[in-house]
Short mmCIF file of C-alpha atoms and ligand atoms in Angstrom, two decimals:
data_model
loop_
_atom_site.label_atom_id
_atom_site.label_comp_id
_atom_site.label_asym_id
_atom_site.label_seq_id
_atom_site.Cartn_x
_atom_site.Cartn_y
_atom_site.Cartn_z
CA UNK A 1 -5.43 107.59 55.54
CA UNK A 2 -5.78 104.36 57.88
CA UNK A 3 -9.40 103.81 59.45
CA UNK A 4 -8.76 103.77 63.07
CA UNK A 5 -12.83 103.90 64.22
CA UNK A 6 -15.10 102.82 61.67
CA UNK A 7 -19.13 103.66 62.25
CA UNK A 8 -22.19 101.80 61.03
CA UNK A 9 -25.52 103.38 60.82
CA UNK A 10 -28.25 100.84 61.18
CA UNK A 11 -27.51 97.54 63.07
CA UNK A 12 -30.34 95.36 61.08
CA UNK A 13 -29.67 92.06 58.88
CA UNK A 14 -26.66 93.68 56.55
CA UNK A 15 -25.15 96.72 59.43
CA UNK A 16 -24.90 94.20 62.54
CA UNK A 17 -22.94 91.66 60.36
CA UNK A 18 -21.04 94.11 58.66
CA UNK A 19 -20.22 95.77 62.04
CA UNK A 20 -19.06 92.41 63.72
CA UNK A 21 -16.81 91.87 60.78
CA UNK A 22 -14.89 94.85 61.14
CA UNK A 23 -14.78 94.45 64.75
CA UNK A 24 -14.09 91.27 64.42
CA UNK A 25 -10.24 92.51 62.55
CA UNK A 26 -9.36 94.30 65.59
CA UNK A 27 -11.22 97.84 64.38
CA UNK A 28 -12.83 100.19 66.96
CA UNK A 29 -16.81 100.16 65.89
CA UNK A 30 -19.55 102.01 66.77
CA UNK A 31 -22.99 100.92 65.48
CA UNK A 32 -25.54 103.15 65.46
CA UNK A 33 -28.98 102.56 65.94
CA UNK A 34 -32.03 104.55 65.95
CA UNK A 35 -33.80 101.32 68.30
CA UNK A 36 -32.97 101.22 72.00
CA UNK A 37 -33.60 97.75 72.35
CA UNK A 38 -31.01 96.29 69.65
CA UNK A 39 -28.43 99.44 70.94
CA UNK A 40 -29.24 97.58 74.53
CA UNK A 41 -28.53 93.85 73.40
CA UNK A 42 -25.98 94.38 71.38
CA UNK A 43 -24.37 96.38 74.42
CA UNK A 44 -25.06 93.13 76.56
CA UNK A 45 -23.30 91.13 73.88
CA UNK A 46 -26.24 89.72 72.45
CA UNK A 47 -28.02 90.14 68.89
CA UNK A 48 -31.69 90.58 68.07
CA UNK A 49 -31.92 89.46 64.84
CA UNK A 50 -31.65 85.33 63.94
CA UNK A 51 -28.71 85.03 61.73
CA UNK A 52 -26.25 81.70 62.58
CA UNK A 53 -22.44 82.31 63.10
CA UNK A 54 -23.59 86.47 64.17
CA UNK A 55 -24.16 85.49 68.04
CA UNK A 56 -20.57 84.74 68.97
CA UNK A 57 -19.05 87.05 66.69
CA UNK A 58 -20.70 89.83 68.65
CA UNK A 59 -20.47 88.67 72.05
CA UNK A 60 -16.89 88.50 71.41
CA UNK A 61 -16.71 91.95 69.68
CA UNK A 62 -18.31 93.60 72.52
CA UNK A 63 -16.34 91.67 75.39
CA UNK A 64 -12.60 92.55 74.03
CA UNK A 65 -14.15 96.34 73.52
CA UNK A 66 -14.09 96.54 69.67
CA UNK A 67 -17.69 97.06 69.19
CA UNK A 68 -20.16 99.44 71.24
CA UNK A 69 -23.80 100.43 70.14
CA UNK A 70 -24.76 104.01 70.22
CA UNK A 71 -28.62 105.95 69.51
CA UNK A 72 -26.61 109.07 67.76
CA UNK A 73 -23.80 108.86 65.84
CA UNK A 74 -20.08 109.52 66.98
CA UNK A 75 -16.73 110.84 64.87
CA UNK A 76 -15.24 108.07 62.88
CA UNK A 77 -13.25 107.86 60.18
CA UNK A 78 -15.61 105.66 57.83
CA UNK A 79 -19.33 105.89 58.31
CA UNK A 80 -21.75 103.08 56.18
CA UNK A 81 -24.95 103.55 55.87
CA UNK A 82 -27.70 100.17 55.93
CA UNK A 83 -30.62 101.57 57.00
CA UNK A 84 -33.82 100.16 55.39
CA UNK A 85 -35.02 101.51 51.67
CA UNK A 86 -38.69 100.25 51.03
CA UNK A 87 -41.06 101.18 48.92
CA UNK A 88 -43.98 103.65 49.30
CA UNK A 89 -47.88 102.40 47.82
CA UNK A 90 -46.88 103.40 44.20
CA UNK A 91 -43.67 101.67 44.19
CA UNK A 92 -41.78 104.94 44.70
CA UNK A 93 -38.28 104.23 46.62
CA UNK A 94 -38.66 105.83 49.99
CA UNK A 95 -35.50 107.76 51.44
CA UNK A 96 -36.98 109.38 54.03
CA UNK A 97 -34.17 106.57 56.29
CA UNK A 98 -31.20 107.73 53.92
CA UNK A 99 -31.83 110.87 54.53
CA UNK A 100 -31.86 110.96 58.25
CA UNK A 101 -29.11 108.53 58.19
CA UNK A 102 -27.14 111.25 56.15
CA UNK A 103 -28.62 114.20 57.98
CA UNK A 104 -27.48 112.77 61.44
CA UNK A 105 -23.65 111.36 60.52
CA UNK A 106 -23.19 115.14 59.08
CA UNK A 107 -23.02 116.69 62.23
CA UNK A 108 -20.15 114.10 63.29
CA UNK A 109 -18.07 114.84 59.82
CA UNK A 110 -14.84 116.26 59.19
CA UNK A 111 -12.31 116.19 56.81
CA UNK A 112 -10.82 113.00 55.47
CA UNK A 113 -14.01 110.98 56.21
CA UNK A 114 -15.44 108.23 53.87
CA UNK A 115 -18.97 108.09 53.93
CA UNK A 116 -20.20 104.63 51.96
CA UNK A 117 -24.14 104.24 51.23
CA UNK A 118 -24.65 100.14 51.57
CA UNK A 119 -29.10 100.07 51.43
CA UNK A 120 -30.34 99.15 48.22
CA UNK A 121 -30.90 102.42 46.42
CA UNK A 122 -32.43 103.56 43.27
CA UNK A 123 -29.98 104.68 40.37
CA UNK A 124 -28.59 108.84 41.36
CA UNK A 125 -29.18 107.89 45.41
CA UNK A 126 -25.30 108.22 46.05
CA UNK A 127 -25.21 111.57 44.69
CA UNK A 128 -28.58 112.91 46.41
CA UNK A 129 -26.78 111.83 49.52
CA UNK A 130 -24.10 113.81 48.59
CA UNK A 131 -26.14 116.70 48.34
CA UNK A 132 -28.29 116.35 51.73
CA UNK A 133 -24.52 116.18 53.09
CA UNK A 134 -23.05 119.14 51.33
CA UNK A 135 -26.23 121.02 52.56
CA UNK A 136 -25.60 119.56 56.08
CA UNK A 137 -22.17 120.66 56.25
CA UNK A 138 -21.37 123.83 53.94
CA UNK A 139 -17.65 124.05 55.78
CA UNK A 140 -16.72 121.41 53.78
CA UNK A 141 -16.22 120.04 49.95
CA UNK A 142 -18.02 116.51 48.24
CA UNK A 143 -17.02 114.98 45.28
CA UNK A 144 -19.45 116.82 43.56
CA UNK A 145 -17.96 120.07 43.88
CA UNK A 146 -14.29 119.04 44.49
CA UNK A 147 -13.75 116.02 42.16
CA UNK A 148 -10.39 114.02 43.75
CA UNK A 149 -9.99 117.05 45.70
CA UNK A 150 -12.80 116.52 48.26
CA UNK A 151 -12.87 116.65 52.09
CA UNK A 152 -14.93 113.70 52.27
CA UNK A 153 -14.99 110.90 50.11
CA UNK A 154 -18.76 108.96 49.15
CA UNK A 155 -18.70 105.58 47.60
CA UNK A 156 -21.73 103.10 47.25
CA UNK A 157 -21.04 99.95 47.77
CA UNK A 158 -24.15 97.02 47.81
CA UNK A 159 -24.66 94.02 49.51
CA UNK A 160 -25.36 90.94 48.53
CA UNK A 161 -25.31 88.33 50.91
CA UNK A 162 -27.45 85.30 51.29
CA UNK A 163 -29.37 85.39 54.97
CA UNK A 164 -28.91 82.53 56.56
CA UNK A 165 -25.28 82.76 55.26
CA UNK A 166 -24.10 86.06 55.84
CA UNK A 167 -20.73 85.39 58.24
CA UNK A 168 -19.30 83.27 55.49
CA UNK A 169 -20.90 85.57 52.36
CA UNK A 170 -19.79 88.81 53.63
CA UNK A 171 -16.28 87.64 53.72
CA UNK A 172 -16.09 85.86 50.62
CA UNK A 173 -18.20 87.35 47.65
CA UNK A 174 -17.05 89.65 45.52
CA UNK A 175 -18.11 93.39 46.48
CA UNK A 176 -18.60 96.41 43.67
CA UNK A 177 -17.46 99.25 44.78
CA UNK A 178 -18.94 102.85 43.41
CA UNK A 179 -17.00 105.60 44.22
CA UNK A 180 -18.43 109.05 43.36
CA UNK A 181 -14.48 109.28 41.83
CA UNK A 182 -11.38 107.03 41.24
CA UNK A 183 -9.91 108.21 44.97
CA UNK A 184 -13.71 107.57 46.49
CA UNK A 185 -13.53 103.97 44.72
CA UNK A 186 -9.94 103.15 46.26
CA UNK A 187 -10.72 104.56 49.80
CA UNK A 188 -13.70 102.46 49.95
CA UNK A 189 -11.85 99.05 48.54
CA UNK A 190 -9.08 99.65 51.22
CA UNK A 191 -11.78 99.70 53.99
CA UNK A 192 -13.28 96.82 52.53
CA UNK A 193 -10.31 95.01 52.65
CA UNK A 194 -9.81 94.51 55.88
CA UNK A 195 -11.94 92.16 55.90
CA UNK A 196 -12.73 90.49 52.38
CA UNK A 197 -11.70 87.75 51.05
CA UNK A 198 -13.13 88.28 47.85
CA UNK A 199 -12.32 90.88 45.08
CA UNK A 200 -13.31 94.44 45.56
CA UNK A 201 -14.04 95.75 41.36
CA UNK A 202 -14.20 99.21 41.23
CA UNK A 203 -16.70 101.16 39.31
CA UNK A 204 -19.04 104.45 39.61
CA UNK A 205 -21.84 105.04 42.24
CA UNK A 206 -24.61 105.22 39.31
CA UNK A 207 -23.23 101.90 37.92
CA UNK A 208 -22.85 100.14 41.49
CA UNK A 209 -26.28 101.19 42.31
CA UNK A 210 -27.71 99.19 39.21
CA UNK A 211 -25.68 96.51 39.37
CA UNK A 212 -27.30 95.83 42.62
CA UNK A 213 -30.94 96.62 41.64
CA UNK A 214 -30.17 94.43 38.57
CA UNK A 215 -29.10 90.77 40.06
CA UNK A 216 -32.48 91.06 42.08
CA UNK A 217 -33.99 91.75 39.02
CA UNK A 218 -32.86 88.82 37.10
CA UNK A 219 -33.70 86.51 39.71
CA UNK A 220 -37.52 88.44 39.52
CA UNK A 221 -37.49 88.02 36.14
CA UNK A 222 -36.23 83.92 35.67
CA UNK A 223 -38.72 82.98 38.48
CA UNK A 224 -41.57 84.84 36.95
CA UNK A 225 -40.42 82.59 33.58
CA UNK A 226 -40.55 79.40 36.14
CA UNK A 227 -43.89 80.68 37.73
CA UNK A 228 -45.54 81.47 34.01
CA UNK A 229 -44.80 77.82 32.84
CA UNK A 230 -46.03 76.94 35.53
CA UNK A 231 -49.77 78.30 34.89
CA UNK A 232 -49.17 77.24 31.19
CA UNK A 233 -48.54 73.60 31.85
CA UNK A 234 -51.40 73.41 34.60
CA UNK A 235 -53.89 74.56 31.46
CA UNK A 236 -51.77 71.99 29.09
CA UNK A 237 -52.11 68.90 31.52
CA UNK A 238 -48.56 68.91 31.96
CA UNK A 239 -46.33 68.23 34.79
CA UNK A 240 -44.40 71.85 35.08
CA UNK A 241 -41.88 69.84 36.97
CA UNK A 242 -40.42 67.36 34.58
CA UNK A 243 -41.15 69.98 31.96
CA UNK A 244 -38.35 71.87 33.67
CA UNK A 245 -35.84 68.76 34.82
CA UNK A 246 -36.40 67.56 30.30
CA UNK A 247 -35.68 71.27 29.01
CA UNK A 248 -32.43 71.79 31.51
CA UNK A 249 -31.15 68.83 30.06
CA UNK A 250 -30.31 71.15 26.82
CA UNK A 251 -27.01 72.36 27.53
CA UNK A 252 -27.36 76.30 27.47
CA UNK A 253 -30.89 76.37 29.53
CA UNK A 254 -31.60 76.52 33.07
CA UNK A 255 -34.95 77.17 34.05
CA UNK A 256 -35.59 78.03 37.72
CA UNK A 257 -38.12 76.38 39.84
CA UNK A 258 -41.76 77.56 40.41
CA UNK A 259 -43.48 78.36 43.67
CA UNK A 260 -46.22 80.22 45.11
CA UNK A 261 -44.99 83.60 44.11
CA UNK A 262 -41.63 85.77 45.18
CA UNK A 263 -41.01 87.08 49.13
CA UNK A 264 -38.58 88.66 50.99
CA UNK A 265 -37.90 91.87 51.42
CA UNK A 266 -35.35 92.31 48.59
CA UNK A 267 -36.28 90.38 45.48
CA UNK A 268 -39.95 91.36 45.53
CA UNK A 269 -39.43 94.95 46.50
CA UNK A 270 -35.88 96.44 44.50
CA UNK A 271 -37.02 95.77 40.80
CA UNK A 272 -39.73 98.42 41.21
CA UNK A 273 -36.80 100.93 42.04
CA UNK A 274 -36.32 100.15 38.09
CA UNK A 275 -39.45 100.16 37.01
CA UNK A 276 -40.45 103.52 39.07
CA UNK A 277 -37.23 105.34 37.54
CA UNK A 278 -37.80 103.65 33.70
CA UNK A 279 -41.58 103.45 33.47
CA UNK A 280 -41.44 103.29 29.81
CA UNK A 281 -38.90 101.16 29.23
CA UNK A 282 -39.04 98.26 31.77
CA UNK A 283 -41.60 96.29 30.47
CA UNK A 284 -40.15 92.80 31.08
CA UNK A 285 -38.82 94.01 34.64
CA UNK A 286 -43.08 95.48 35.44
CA UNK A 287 -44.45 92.02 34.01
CA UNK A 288 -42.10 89.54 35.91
CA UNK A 289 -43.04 91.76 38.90
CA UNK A 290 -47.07 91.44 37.67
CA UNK A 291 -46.30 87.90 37.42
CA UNK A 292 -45.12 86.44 40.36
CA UNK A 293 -47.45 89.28 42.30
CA UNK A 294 -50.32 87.49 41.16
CA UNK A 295 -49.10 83.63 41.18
CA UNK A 296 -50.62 83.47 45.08
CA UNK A 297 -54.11 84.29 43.51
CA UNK A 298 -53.79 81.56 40.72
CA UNK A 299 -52.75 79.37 43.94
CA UNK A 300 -56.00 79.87 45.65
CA UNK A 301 -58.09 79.43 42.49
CA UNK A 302 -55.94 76.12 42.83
CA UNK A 303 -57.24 75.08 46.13
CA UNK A 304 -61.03 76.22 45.20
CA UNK A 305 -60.68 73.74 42.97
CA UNK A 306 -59.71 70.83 44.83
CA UNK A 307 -62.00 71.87 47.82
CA UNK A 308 -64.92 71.71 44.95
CA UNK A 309 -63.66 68.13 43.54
CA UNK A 310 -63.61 67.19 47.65
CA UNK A 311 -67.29 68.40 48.27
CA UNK A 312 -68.29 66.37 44.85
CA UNK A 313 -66.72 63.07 45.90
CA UNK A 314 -67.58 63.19 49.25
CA UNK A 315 -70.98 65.00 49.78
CA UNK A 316 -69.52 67.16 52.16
CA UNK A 317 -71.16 70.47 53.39
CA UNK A 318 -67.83 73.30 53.06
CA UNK A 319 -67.29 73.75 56.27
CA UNK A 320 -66.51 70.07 56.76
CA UNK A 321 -63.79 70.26 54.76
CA UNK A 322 -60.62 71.03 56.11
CA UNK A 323 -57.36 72.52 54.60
CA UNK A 324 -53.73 71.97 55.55
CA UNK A 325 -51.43 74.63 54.18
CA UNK A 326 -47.84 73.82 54.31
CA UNK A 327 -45.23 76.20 55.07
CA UNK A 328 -45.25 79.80 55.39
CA UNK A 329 -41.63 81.01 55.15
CA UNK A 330 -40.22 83.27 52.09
CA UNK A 331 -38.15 80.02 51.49
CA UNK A 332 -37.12 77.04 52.21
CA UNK A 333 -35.43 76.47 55.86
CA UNK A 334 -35.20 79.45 57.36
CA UNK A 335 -38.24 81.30 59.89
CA UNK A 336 -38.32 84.35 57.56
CA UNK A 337 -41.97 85.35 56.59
CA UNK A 338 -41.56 88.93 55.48
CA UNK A 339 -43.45 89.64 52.14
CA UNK A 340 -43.61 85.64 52.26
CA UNK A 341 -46.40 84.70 49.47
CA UNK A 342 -47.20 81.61 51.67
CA UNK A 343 -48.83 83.68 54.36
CA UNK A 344 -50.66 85.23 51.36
CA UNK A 345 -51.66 82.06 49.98
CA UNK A 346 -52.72 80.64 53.56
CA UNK A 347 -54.40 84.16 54.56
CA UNK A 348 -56.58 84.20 51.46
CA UNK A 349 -57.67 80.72 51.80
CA UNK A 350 -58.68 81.37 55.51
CA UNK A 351 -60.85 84.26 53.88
CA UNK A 352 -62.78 82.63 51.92
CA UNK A 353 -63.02 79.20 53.26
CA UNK A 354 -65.96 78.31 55.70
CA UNK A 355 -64.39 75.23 57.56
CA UNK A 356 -61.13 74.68 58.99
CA UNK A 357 -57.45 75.96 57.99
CA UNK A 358 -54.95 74.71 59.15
CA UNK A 359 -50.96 75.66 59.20
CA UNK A 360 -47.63 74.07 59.80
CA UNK A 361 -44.56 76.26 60.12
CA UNK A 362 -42.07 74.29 61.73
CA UNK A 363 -39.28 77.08 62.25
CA UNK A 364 -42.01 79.80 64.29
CA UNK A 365 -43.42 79.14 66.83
CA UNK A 366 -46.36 81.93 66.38
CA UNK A 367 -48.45 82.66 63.82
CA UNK A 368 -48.09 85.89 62.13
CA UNK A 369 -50.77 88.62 62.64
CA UNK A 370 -52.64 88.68 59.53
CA UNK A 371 -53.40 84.84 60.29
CA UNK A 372 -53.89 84.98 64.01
CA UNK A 373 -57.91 84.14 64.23
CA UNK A 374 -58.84 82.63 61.35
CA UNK A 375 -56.52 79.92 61.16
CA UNK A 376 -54.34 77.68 63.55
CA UNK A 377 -50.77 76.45 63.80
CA UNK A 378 -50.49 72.51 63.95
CA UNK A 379 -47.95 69.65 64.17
CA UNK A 380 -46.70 68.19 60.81
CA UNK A 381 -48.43 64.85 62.13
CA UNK A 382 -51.69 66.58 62.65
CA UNK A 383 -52.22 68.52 59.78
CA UNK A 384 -51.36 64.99 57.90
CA UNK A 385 -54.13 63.03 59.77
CA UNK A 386 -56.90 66.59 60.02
CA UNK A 387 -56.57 67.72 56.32
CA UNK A 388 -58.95 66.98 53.46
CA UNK A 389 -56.98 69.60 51.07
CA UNK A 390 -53.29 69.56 51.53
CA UNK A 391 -51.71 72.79 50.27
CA UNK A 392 -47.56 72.72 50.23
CA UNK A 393 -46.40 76.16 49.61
CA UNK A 394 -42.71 75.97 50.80
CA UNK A 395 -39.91 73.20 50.03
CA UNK A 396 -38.80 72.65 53.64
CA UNK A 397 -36.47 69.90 54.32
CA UNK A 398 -39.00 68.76 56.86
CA UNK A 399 -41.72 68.57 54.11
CA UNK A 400 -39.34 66.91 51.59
CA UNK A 401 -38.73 64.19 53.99
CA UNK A 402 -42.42 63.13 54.31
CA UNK A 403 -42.94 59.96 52.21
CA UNK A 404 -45.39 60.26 49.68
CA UNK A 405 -47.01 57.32 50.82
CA UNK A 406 -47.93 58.86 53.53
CA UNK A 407 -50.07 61.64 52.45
CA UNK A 408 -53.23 59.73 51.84
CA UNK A 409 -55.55 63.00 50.28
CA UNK A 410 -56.33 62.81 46.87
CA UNK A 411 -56.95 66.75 47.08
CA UNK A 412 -53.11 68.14 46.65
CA UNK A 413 -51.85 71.94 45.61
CA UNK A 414 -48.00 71.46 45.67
CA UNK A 415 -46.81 74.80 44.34
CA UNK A 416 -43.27 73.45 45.15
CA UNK A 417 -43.18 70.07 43.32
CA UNK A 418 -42.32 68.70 46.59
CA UNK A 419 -44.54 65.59 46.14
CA UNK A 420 -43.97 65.38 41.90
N1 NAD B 501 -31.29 91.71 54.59
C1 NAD B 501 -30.79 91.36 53.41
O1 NAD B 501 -30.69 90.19 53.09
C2 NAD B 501 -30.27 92.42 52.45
C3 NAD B 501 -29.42 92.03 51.41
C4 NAD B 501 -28.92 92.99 50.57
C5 NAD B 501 -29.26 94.33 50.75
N2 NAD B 501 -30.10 94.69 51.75
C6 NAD B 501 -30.42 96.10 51.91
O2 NAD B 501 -29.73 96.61 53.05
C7 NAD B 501 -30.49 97.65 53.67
C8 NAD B 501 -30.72 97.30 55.12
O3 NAD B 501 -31.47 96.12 55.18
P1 NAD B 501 -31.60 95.25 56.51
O4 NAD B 501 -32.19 93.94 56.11
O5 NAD B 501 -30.31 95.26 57.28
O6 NAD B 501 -32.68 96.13 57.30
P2 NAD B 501 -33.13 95.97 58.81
O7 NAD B 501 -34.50 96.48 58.90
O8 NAD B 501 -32.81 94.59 59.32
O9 NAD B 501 -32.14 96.98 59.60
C9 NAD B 501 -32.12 98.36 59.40
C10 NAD B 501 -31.79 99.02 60.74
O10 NAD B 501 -31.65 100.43 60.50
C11 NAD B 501 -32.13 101.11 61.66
N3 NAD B 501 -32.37 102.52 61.29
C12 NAD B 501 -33.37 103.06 60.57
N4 NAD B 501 -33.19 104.38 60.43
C13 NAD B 501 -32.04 104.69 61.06
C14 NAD B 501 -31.31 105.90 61.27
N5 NAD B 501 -31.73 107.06 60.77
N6 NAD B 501 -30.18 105.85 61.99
C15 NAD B 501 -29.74 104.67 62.50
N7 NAD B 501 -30.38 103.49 62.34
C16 NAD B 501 -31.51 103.50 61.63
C17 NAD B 501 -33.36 100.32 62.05
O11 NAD B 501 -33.70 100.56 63.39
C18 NAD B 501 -32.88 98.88 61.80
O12 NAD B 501 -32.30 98.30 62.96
C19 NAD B 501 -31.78 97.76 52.84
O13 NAD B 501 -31.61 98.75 51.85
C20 NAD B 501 -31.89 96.40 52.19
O14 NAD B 501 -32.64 96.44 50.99
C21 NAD B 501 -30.60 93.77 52.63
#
């Protein structure tokens, strides 16, 4: 069965894109969006999210007709589902999004649909979508009672683009694809394929669903190696940095950088969906998470320290002394600051220091809440010539570019190596 309308349910970072694409290949879309102000931009042509490439792609979607924005979803012949998964305070997956998702495309189903779950789920999420479906909608069969034989086909299928990258990666990478069955699997590859470019590999949900929480994982788990060394070599009187650069000259390692801790809203969030399902046996998964949790508190002890060496050189009373933090983005190049351990870094020093802080963040042009008050946003060139304490906590382009000569303090945190 072809896929004349295709729906997306959530229009965020991974549905608008995904949407676009589709449209994009000459495909009738409707997004749907529980917000009334991205259902109204998107309408206008626009986007409300900052993502390069996405802009014109829309605009262009939504002038030739292929893509409209809706509050409550429509019939369609494939529905996916990116709506947000967080965590709740005991880093139990939350669903409650899933499941209204679910809930609301069920009134809209009939027979032949494919219904494809795309938000980072826990392992058995596929199949308890199945079931808030099949109790939805008893008129008609899911995999899970019919096998092959089912009305509506479920598949879940993960994302893993890079932001900042997401036209070019959602095209090209490789997708797995977890049917609930073999026909689910194929259904959802041939809906895939309308637009990929890379290979569609075909598995189960259950599998699909790990595979996903595990490549976050393993990027939790190499940084928290980076981030331990890191502490290790500051104890050792070693430079964590050429540490690194000697031991990836071996020809089987490749150690990651340090930094001030792990952000985002992916990497620092989906490996507790292991840990909460496999309390016992993810040890290594908990630690790394433990780890780089805690690297923006061994940060701070970092700058205490330097603040103290200040006050002892110069016989300065604390609140003369002022600190520069550097960067508050979840990475480098790019205005991103959710979960970012720089704005933990910068809030916690703005806590518990009695003179100035200072912050440059060259890609926003406001501070974030939980800093608005106690500290304020600066030019590069200021927070050079103001700081006693220079803290770098992200690898900017702008901040590699500064010559080291340049930064005349002798008081320097660089949890990024930028200055090494
Ligand atoms: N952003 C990424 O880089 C990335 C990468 C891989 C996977 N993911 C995963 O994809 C999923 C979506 O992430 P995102 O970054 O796009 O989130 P987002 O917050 O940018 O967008 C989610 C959208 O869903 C909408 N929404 C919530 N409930 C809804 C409902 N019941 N019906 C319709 N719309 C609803 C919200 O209004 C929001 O616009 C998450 O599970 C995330 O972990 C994200």
């Amino acid at each position: 069965m072809s896929f004349e309308t295709i729906s997306v349910i959530g229009l965020g970072y991974i549905g608008l894109p995904t949407a676009a694409a589709f449209a994009s290949r000459q495909k009738n879309v409707i997004g749907v969006d529980i917000n009334p102000h991205a259902v109204e931009t998107i309408n206008r042509g626009a986007i409300h999210i900052v993502e390069p490439d996405l802009d014109v792609v829309v605009r262009r979607a939504v002038e030739e007709k292929y893509l409209r924005a809706v509050i409550a979803p429509q019939p369609a012949d494939a529905f996916l589902i990116a709506v947000p998964t967080p965590f709740k305070g005991d880093h139990q997956p939350d669903m409650v999004y899933v499941e209204a998702a679910a809930r609301s495309i069920a009134t809209v189903l009939k027979k032949g649909d494919l219904v494809i779950l795309e938000s980072t789920s826990p392992v058995g999420a596929t199949e308890q979508m199945a079931g808030w479906l099949a109790d939805s909608r008893p008129d008609l069969t899911f995999p899970q009672q019919a096998g092959e034989q089912a009305d509506v086909n479920i598949a879940y299928c993960p994302e893993r683009v890079l932001p900042g990258q997401v036209m070019v990666e959602l095209i090209k990478n490789d997708r797995v694809i977890g049917g609930m069955t073999p026909a689910c699997s194929a259904r959802a590859s041939a809906l895939y394929n309308i637009f990929l470019e890379g290979e569609c590999v075909e598995t189960n949900a259950r599998t699909a669903e790990m595979c996903k929480l595990t490549e976050n994982s393993f990027r939790d788990v190499n940084i928290a190696f980076a981030n331990e060394l890191s502490l290790i070599c500051a104890a050792q009187g070693i430079n964590v940095w050429e540490l690194i650069r000697l031991a990836n000259r071996h020809p089987r390692v490749n150690i990651l950088q340090p930094g001030p801790g792990v952000g985002g809203h992916c990497i620092a969030v989906d490996p507790w969906f292991i840990v909460a399902q496999n309390p016992e046996l993810a040890r290594l998964i908990r630690t790394a998470r433990e780890v780089n949790d805690s690297k923006p508190h061994w940060v701070v002890e970092q700058v205490k320290a330097a603040v103290a060496d200040c006050l002892a050189a110069n016989d300065q009373r604390a609140s003369d002394v002022t600190i520069a933090c550097f960067g508050l983005a979840f990475k480098p190049n790019i205005d991103d600051l959710r979960e970012s351990p720089a704005v933990e870094v910068a809030q916690l020093i703005a806590e518990w220091h009695r003179g100035d802080t200072l912050v440059v963040e060259p890609h926003v042009e406001h501070l974030p809440k939980a800093l608005v008050g106690h500290t304020t946003l600066v030019s590069l060139d200021e927070a050079l010539q103001r700081a006693d304490v220079v803290v770098m906590l992200v690898d900017h382009q702008v901040f590699k570019a500064i010559p080291a000569a340049t930064v005349r303090q002798p008081w320097i945190v660089d949890t990024k190596g930028v200055w090494r």
